[in-house]
PDB file of C-alpha atoms in Angstrom:
ATOM      1  CA  UNK A   1     127.585-217.499 -18.344  1.00  0.00           C
ATOM      2  CA  UNK A   2     126.860-220.448 -20.555  1.00  0.00           C
ATOM      3  CA  UNK A   3     123.809-221.993 -21.887  1.00  0.00           C
ATOM      4  CA  UNK A   4     123.322-225.727 -20.719  1.00  0.00           C
ATOM      5  CA  UNK A   5     122.646-226.896 -24.150  1.00  0.00           C
ATOM      6  CA  UNK A   6     125.761-225.134 -25.514  1.00  0.00           C
ATOM      7  CA  UNK A   7     127.721-226.936 -22.500  1.00  0.00           C
ATOM      8  CA  UNK A   8     126.302-230.344 -23.770  1.00  0.00           C
ATOM      9  CA  UNK A   9     127.325-229.759 -27.330  1.00  0.00           C
ATOM     10  CA  UNK A  10     130.892-228.909 -26.579  1.00  0.00           C
ATOM     11  CA  UNK A  11     131.641-231.564 -23.898  1.00  0.00           C
ATOM     12  CA  UNK A  12     133.464-234.668 -25.247  1.00  0.00           C
ATOM     13  CA  UNK A  13     133.532-236.581 -22.069  1.00  0.00           C
ATOM     14  CA  UNK A  14     130.618-239.392 -21.892  1.00  0.00           C
ATOM     15  CA  UNK A  15     130.329-239.071 -18.214  1.00  0.00           C
ATOM     16  CA  UNK A  16     130.386-235.340 -18.115  1.00  0.00           C
ATOM     17  CA  UNK A  17     127.654-235.064 -21.109  1.00  0.00           C
ATOM     18  CA  UNK A  18     125.242-237.794 -18.983  1.00  0.00           C
ATOM     19  CA  UNK A  19     125.660-235.127 -16.356  1.00  0.00           C
ATOM     20  CA  UNK A  20     124.882-232.255 -18.326  1.00  0.00           C
ATOM     21  CA  UNK A  21     121.980-233.914 -19.794  1.00  0.00           C
ATOM     22  CA  UNK A  22     120.548-234.558 -16.255  1.00  0.00           C
ATOM     23  CA  UNK A  23     120.975-230.909 -15.464  1.00  0.00           C
ATOM     24  CA  UNK A  24     119.324-229.767 -18.590  1.00  0.00           C
ATOM     25  CA  UNK A  25     116.509-232.389 -18.026  1.00  0.00           C
ATOM     26  CA  UNK A  26     116.163-230.850 -14.416  1.00  0.00           C
ATOM     27  CA  UNK A  27     116.115-227.206 -15.622  1.00  0.00           C
ATOM     28  CA  UNK A  28     113.731-227.919 -18.306  1.00  0.00           C
ATOM     29  CA  UNK A  29     111.257-229.790 -15.658  1.00  0.00           C
ATOM     30  CA  UNK A  30     111.664-226.779 -13.145  1.00  0.00           C
ATOM     31  CA  UNK A  31     110.716-224.426 -16.213  1.00  0.00           C
ATOM     32  CA  UNK A  32     107.466-226.625 -16.676  1.00  0.00           C
ATOM     33  CA  UNK A  33     106.752-226.496 -13.221  1.00  0.00           C
ATOM     34  CA  UNK A  34     106.867-222.443 -13.237  1.00  0.00           C
ATOM     35  CA  UNK A  35     104.707-222.577 -16.596  1.00  0.00           C
ATOM     36  CA  UNK A  36     102.079-224.764 -14.674  1.00  0.00           C
ATOM     37  CA  UNK A  37     102.175-222.438 -11.525  1.00  0.00           C
ATOM     38  CA  UNK A  38     101.621-219.296 -13.158  1.00  0.00           C
ATOM     39  CA  UNK A  39      99.062-220.863 -15.148  1.00  0.00           C
ATOM     40  CA  UNK A  40      97.177-222.294 -12.417  1.00  0.00           C
ATOM     41  CA  UNK A  41      96.821-218.686 -11.306  1.00  0.00           C
ATOM     42  CA  UNK A  42      95.294-217.562 -14.446  1.00  0.00           C
ATOM     43  CA  UNK A  43      93.074-220.783 -14.476  1.00  0.00           C
ATOM     44  CA  UNK A  44      92.012-220.793 -10.770  1.00  0.00           C
ATOM     45  CA  UNK A  45      92.004-216.874 -10.169  1.00  0.00           C
ATOM     46  CA  UNK A  46      89.183-217.589  -7.225  1.00  0.00           C
ATOM     47  CA  UNK A  47      91.815-218.884  -5.189  1.00  0.00           C
ATOM     48  CA  UNK A  48      93.873-215.918  -5.264  1.00  0.00           C
ATOM     49  CA  UNK A  49      91.855-212.837  -5.724  1.00  0.00           C
ATOM     50  CA  UNK A  50      91.002-212.355  -2.109  1.00  0.00           C
ATOM     51  CA  UNK A  51      94.823-212.175  -1.791  1.00  0.00           C
ATOM     52  CA  UNK A  52      96.281-210.455  -4.759  1.00  0.00           C
ATOM     53  CA  UNK A  53      95.482-208.825  -8.003  1.00  0.00           C
ATOM     54  CA  UNK A  54      95.303-211.844 -10.569  1.00  0.00           C
ATOM     55  CA  UNK A  55      96.066-211.569 -14.293  1.00  0.00           C
ATOM     56  CA  UNK A  56      93.410-212.870 -17.028  1.00  0.00           C
ATOM     57  CA  UNK A  57      95.998-214.942 -19.073  1.00  0.00           C
ATOM     58  CA  UNK A  58      99.493-214.653 -20.656  1.00  0.00           C
ATOM     59  CA  UNK A  59      99.777-212.227 -23.621  1.00  0.00           C
ATOM     60  CA  UNK A  60     103.629-212.602 -23.456  1.00  0.00           C
ATOM     61  CA  UNK A  61     106.171-214.918 -21.846  1.00  0.00           C
ATOM     62  CA  UNK A  62     109.693-215.835 -21.843  1.00  0.00           C
ATOM     63  CA  UNK A  63     111.798-218.681 -20.483  1.00  0.00           C
ATOM     64  CA  UNK A  64     115.554-219.590 -20.403  1.00  0.00           C
ATOM     65  CA  UNK A  65     118.081-221.910 -18.531  1.00  0.00           C
ATOM     66  CA  UNK A  66     121.757-221.444 -17.928  1.00  0.00           C
ATOM     67  CA  UNK A  67     124.907-222.724 -16.199  1.00  0.00           C
ATOM     68  CA  UNK A  68     127.671-220.837 -14.273  1.00  0.00           C
ATOM     69  CA  UNK A  69     125.425-217.919 -13.401  1.00  0.00           C
ATOM     70  CA  UNK A  70     127.084-215.132 -11.132  1.00  0.00           C
ATOM     71  CA  UNK A  71     125.823-211.848 -13.122  1.00  0.00           C
ATOM     72  CA  UNK A  72     124.085-210.423 -15.629  1.00  0.00           C
ATOM     73  CA  UNK A  73     120.725-211.927 -15.201  1.00  0.00           C
ATOM     74  CA  UNK A  74     119.010-208.997 -13.902  1.00  0.00           C
ATOM     75  CA  UNK A  75     120.230-206.811 -16.845  1.00  0.00           C
ATOM     76  CA  UNK A  76     118.429-209.329 -19.342  1.00  0.00           C
ATOM     77  CA  UNK A  77     115.295-209.417 -17.266  1.00  0.00           C
ATOM     78  CA  UNK A  78     115.338-205.493 -17.135  1.00  0.00           C
ATOM     79  CA  UNK A  79     115.483-205.794 -21.166  1.00  0.00           C
ATOM     80  CA  UNK A  80     112.379-207.804 -20.977  1.00  0.00           C
ATOM     81  CA  UNK A  81     110.578-205.625 -18.679  1.00  0.00           C
ATOM     82  CA  UNK A  82     111.407-202.557 -21.110  1.00  0.00           C
ATOM     83  CA  UNK A  83     109.905-204.690 -23.930  1.00  0.00           C
ATOM     84  CA  UNK A  84     106.890-205.745 -22.040  1.00  0.00           C
ATOM     85  CA  UNK A  85     105.864-202.534 -20.420  1.00  0.00           C
ATOM     86  CA  UNK A  86     106.414-200.317 -23.319  1.00  0.00           C
ATOM     87  CA  UNK A  87     103.494-198.197 -22.492  1.00  0.00           C
ATOM     88  CA  UNK A  88     104.560-197.691 -18.767  1.00  0.00           C
ATOM     89  CA  UNK A  89     106.147-194.695 -17.123  1.00  0.00           C
ATOM     90  CA  UNK A  90     110.210-195.271 -16.739  1.00  0.00           C
ATOM     91  CA  UNK A  91     109.846-194.267 -13.058  1.00  0.00           C
ATOM     92  CA  UNK A  92     107.243-197.204 -12.655  1.00  0.00           C
ATOM     93  CA  UNK A  93     109.554-199.770 -14.675  1.00  0.00           C
ATOM     94  CA  UNK A  94     112.580-198.822 -12.951  1.00  0.00           C
ATOM     95  CA  UNK A  95     110.982-199.477  -9.524  1.00  0.00           C
ATOM     96  CA  UNK A  96     109.964-203.024 -10.621  1.00  0.00           C
ATOM     97  CA  UNK A  97     113.613-203.783 -11.974  1.00  0.00           C
ATOM     98  CA  UNK A  98     115.063-202.509  -8.466  1.00  0.00           C
ATOM     99  CA  UNK A  99     112.722-204.978  -6.829  1.00  0.00           C
ATOM    100  CA  UNK A 100     113.729-207.725  -9.182  1.00  0.00           C
ATOM    101  CA  UNK A 101     117.746-206.902  -8.900  1.00  0.00           C
ATOM    102  CA  UNK A 102     117.399-207.051  -4.973  1.00  0.00           C
ATOM    103  CA  UNK A 103     115.668-210.558  -5.177  1.00  0.00           C
ATOM    104  CA  UNK A 104     118.147-211.639  -8.151  1.00  0.00           C
ATOM    105  CA  UNK A 105     120.955-210.644  -5.779  1.00  0.00           C
ATOM    106  CA  UNK A 106     119.742-212.719  -2.910  1.00  0.00           C
ATOM    107  CA  UNK A 107     119.687-215.937  -5.012  1.00  0.00           C
ATOM    108  CA  UNK A 108     122.758-215.103  -7.284  1.00  0.00           C
ATOM    109  CA  UNK A 109     124.889-214.046  -4.369  1.00  0.00           C
ATOM    110  CA  UNK A 110     124.218-217.416  -2.407  1.00  0.00           C
ATOM    111  CA  UNK A 111     127.053-220.041  -2.824  1.00  0.00           C
ATOM    112  CA  UNK A 112     125.477-222.528  -0.608  1.00  0.00           C
ATOM    113  CA  UNK A 113     125.245-225.900  -1.885  1.00  0.00           C
ATOM    114  CA  UNK A 114     121.447-226.977  -2.880  1.00  0.00           C
ATOM    115  CA  UNK A 115     118.590-225.065  -4.688  1.00  0.00           C
ATOM    116  CA  UNK A 116     117.029-221.792  -4.102  1.00  0.00           C
ATOM    117  CA  UNK A 117     113.857-220.587  -5.635  1.00  0.00           C
ATOM    118  CA  UNK A 118     112.054-217.217  -5.651  1.00  0.00           C
ATOM    119  CA  UNK A 119     108.900-215.675  -7.280  1.00  0.00           C
ATOM    120  CA  UNK A 120     108.231-211.929  -7.920  1.00  0.00           C
ATOM    121  CA  UNK A 121     105.205-210.181  -9.153  1.00  0.00           C
ATOM    122  CA  UNK A 122     104.116-206.527 -10.052  1.00  0.00           C
ATOM    123  CA  UNK A 123     101.022-204.812 -10.914  1.00  0.00           C
ATOM    124  CA  UNK A 124     101.448-201.777 -13.354  1.00  0.00           C
ATOM    125  CA  UNK A 125      99.485-199.744 -15.719  1.00  0.00           C
ATOM    126  CA  UNK A 126     100.852-200.149 -19.184  1.00  0.00           C
ATOM    127  CA  UNK A 127      99.418-197.835 -21.602  1.00  0.00           C
ATOM    128  CA  UNK A 128      95.683-198.099 -21.318  1.00  0.00           C
ATOM    129  CA  UNK A 129      95.346-201.468 -19.407  1.00  0.00           C
ATOM    130  CA  UNK A 130      96.648-202.639 -16.285  1.00  0.00           C
ATOM    131  CA  UNK A 131      99.087-205.735 -16.543  1.00  0.00           C
ATOM    132  CA  UNK A 132     100.737-208.301 -14.120  1.00  0.00           C
ATOM    133  CA  UNK A 133     104.012-209.493 -14.480  1.00  0.00           C
ATOM    134  CA  UNK A 134     105.407-212.398 -13.054  1.00  0.00           C
ATOM    135  CA  UNK A 135     109.225-213.534 -12.798  1.00  0.00           C
ATOM    136  CA  UNK A 136     110.030-217.266 -11.237  1.00  0.00           C
ATOM    137  CA  UNK A 137     113.948-218.188 -10.778  1.00  0.00           C
ATOM    138  CA  UNK A 138     115.334-221.149  -9.959  1.00  0.00           C
ATOM    139  CA  UNK A 139     119.099-221.832  -8.873  1.00  0.00           C
ATOM    140  CA  UNK A 140     121.069-225.286  -8.195  1.00  0.00           C
ATOM    141  CA  UNK A 141     124.376-224.711  -6.618  1.00  0.00           C
ATOM    142  CA  UNK A 142     126.849-227.620  -6.515  1.00  0.00           C
ATOM    143  CA  UNK A 143     128.980-228.196  -3.399  1.00  0.00           C
ATOM    144  CA  UNK A 144     132.241-228.319  -5.873  1.00  0.00           C
ATOM    145  CA  UNK A 145     133.070-227.788  -9.687  1.00  0.00           C
ATOM    146  CA  UNK A 146     134.014-231.265 -10.363  1.00  0.00           C
ATOM    147  CA  UNK A 147     130.432-232.988  -9.895  1.00  0.00           C
ATOM    148  CA  UNK A 148     129.770-231.686 -13.853  1.00  0.00           C
ATOM    149  CA  UNK A 149     132.974-230.775 -15.262  1.00  0.00           C
ATOM    150  CA  UNK A 150     133.728-227.064 -14.245  1.00  0.00           C
ATOM    151  CA  UNK A 151     129.854-226.288 -13.934  1.00  0.00           C
ATOM    152  CA  UNK A 152     129.457-224.486 -10.813  1.00  0.00           C
ATOM    153  CA  UNK A 153     125.658-223.868 -10.940  1.00  0.00           C
ATOM    154  CA  UNK A 154     122.214-224.097 -12.980  1.00  0.00           C
ATOM    155  CA  UNK A 155     119.737-221.212 -13.304  1.00  0.00           C
ATOM    156  CA  UNK A 156     116.543-220.859 -14.933  1.00  0.00           C
ATOM    157  CA  UNK A 157     113.994-218.155 -15.251  1.00  0.00           C
ATOM    158  CA  UNK A 158     110.281-217.668 -16.354  1.00  0.00           C
ATOM    159  CA  UNK A 159     108.351-214.454 -17.173  1.00  0.00           C
ATOM    160  CA  UNK A 160     104.811-213.953 -17.886  1.00  0.00           C
ATOM    161  CA  UNK A 161     102.810-210.791 -18.683  1.00  0.00           C
ATOM    162  CA  UNK A 162      98.881-210.656 -18.334  1.00  0.00           C
ATOM    163  CA  UNK A 163      96.330-208.155 -18.553  1.00  0.00           C
ATOM    164  CA  UNK A 164      94.290-207.469 -15.405  1.00  0.00           C
ATOM    165  CA  UNK A 165      90.286-207.378 -15.224  1.00  0.00           C
ATOM    166  CA  UNK A 166      89.312-203.934 -14.157  1.00  0.00           C
ATOM    167  CA  UNK A 167      86.099-205.687 -12.862  1.00  0.00           C
ATOM    168  CA  UNK A 168      88.099-207.655 -10.242  1.00  0.00           C
ATOM    169  CA  UNK A 169      89.522-204.536  -8.950  1.00  0.00           C
ATOM    170  CA  UNK A 170      88.155-202.081  -6.003  1.00  0.00           C
ATOM    171  CA  UNK A 171      87.897-198.418  -7.002  1.00  0.00           C
ATOM    172  CA  UNK A 172      90.642-197.762  -4.470  1.00  0.00           C
ATOM    173  CA  UNK A 173      92.896-200.038  -6.565  1.00  0.00           C
ATOM    174  CA  UNK A 174      92.130-198.463  -9.914  1.00  0.00           C
ATOM    175  CA  UNK A 175      92.729-195.213  -8.684  1.00  0.00           C
ATOM    176  CA  UNK A 176      96.179-196.230  -7.079  1.00  0.00           C
ATOM    177  CA  UNK A 177      97.319-197.852 -10.339  1.00  0.00           C
ATOM    178  CA  UNK A 178      96.294-194.915 -12.634  1.00  0.00           C
ATOM    179  CA  UNK A 179      97.434-192.273 -10.600  1.00  0.00           C
ATOM    180  CA  UNK A 180     100.944-194.076 -11.043  1.00  0.00           C
ATOM    181  CA  UNK A 181     100.543-193.516 -14.730  1.00  0.00           C
ATOM    182  CA  UNK A 182      98.998-189.908 -14.634  1.00  0.00           C
ATOM    183  CA  UNK A 183      99.601-188.437 -11.430  1.00  0.00           C
ATOM    184  CA  UNK A 184      97.355-187.456  -8.491  1.00  0.00           C
ATOM    185  CA  UNK A 185      94.962-185.373 -10.360  1.00  0.00           C
ATOM    186  CA  UNK A 186      91.497-185.952  -9.795  1.00  0.00           C
ATOM    187  CA  UNK A 187      90.309-184.648 -12.704  1.00  0.00           C
ATOM    188  CA  UNK A 188      92.580-186.002 -15.224  1.00  0.00           C
ATOM    189  CA  UNK A 189      92.092-189.370 -13.448  1.00  0.00           C
ATOM    190  CA  UNK A 190      88.178-189.332 -13.841  1.00  0.00           C
ATOM    191  CA  UNK A 191      88.681-187.996 -17.798  1.00  0.00           C
ATOM    192  CA  UNK A 192      91.004-190.978 -18.293  1.00  0.00           C
ATOM    193  CA  UNK A 193      88.532-193.408 -16.689  1.00  0.00           C
ATOM    194  CA  UNK A 194      85.770-191.986 -18.688  1.00  0.00           C
ATOM    195  CA  UNK A 195      87.497-192.436 -22.047  1.00  0.00           C
ATOM    196  CA  UNK A 196      88.103-195.872 -20.861  1.00  0.00           C
ATOM    197  CA  UNK A 197      84.909-196.853 -20.174  1.00  0.00           C
ATOM    198  CA  UNK A 198      83.868-195.433 -24.008  1.00  0.00           C
ATOM    199  CA  UNK A 199      86.327-197.464 -25.539  1.00  0.00           C
ATOM    200  CA  UNK A 200      85.503-200.689 -23.608  1.00  0.00           C
ATOM    201  CA  UNK A 201      81.682-199.862 -24.129  1.00  0.00           C
ATOM    202  CA  UNK A 202      82.386-199.708 -28.065  1.00  0.00           C
ATOM    203  CA  UNK A 203      84.444-202.812 -28.160  1.00  0.00           C
ATOM    204  CA  UNK A 204      81.615-204.716 -25.800  1.00  0.00           C
ATOM    205  CA  UNK A 205      79.572-205.988 -28.584  1.00  0.00           C
ATOM    206  CA  UNK A 206      82.503-206.300 -31.190  1.00  0.00           C
ATOM    207  CA  UNK A 207      83.402-210.208 -32.105  1.00  0.00           C
ATOM    208  CA  UNK A 208      87.125-211.184 -31.649  1.00  0.00           C
ATOM    209  CA  UNK A 209      87.171-211.290 -35.721  1.00  0.00           C
ATOM    210  CA  UNK A 210      85.889-208.030 -35.916  1.00  0.00           C
ATOM    211  CA  UNK A 211      88.467-206.111 -33.489  1.00  0.00           C
ATOM    212  CA  UNK A 212      90.973-208.053 -35.557  1.00  0.00           C
ATOM    213  CA  UNK A 213      89.729-206.516 -38.798  1.00  0.00           C
ATOM    214  CA  UNK A 214      89.797-203.063 -37.066  1.00  0.00           C
ATOM    215  CA  UNK A 215      93.616-203.749 -36.172  1.00  0.00           C
ATOM    216  CA  UNK A 216      94.568-204.994 -39.446  1.00  0.00           C
ATOM    217  CA  UNK A 217      92.564-201.799 -41.218  1.00  0.00           C
ATOM    218  CA  UNK A 218      94.673-199.738 -38.722  1.00  0.00           C
ATOM    219  CA  UNK A 219      97.876-201.153 -39.418  1.00  0.00           C
ATOM    220  CA  UNK A 220      97.495-200.979 -43.369  1.00  0.00           C
ATOM    221  CA  UNK A 221      96.403-197.384 -42.687  1.00  0.00           C
ATOM    222  CA  UNK A 222      99.708-196.308 -41.137  1.00  0.00           C
ATOM    223  CA  UNK A 223     101.497-198.379 -43.495  1.00  0.00           C
ATOM    224  CA  UNK A 224     100.070-196.723 -46.436  1.00  0.00           C
ATOM    225  CA  UNK A 225     101.143-193.336 -44.546  1.00  0.00           C
ATOM    226  CA  UNK A 226     104.396-193.938 -43.918  1.00  0.00           C
ATOM    227  CA  UNK A 227     105.014-194.956 -47.632  1.00  0.00           C
ATOM    228  CA  UNK A 228     103.485-191.533 -48.764  1.00  0.00           C
ATOM    229  CA  UNK A 229     106.044-189.832 -46.490  1.00  0.00           C
TER     230      UNK A 229
END
């Protein structure tokens, strides 16, 4: 599985270089389209809120394009999910990974000439917040390997992570998401939500600068504790 830019740099034939350059441009254009489509979901939530749970804005993202893809992408995206959802239970993360693997097998296992595109998203509790992760994939298969040297296909994907505004959720949805994290224990869920309300109430009147200063103070305090050890 080689990156398109690497193939372009290694190619010696002018015609192949021109074709690979065209492929590189097409993959970048598709990634730009993916970024715009996901950002539009954040930018115009009122168009989606009656249909799906929408994130506020991206807090983390990753994009990549490759050539000659057959396998291995699902494990790479799995690693991204593991990093993005560091505060999420393993069972929840594994469930989302399994969904993505099934979807990717559909697009990666399809040898038909032409393009395929897929979009996955999942809403999961991530530590103290509820988050939404989107994954958009695109693959183009060539009818033969002689079109661009030995390249059989082009593939790109974009992932984006966003927090979800609790005010946009129904009580049933809040209970549904947090019971995945805590379990079906009413008292524990109530206690957890009460603590969240207390935290949000504390942060409500704080400016971004004050919150940032509090974070720095905490980080420096942890640094001193680690140095004392």
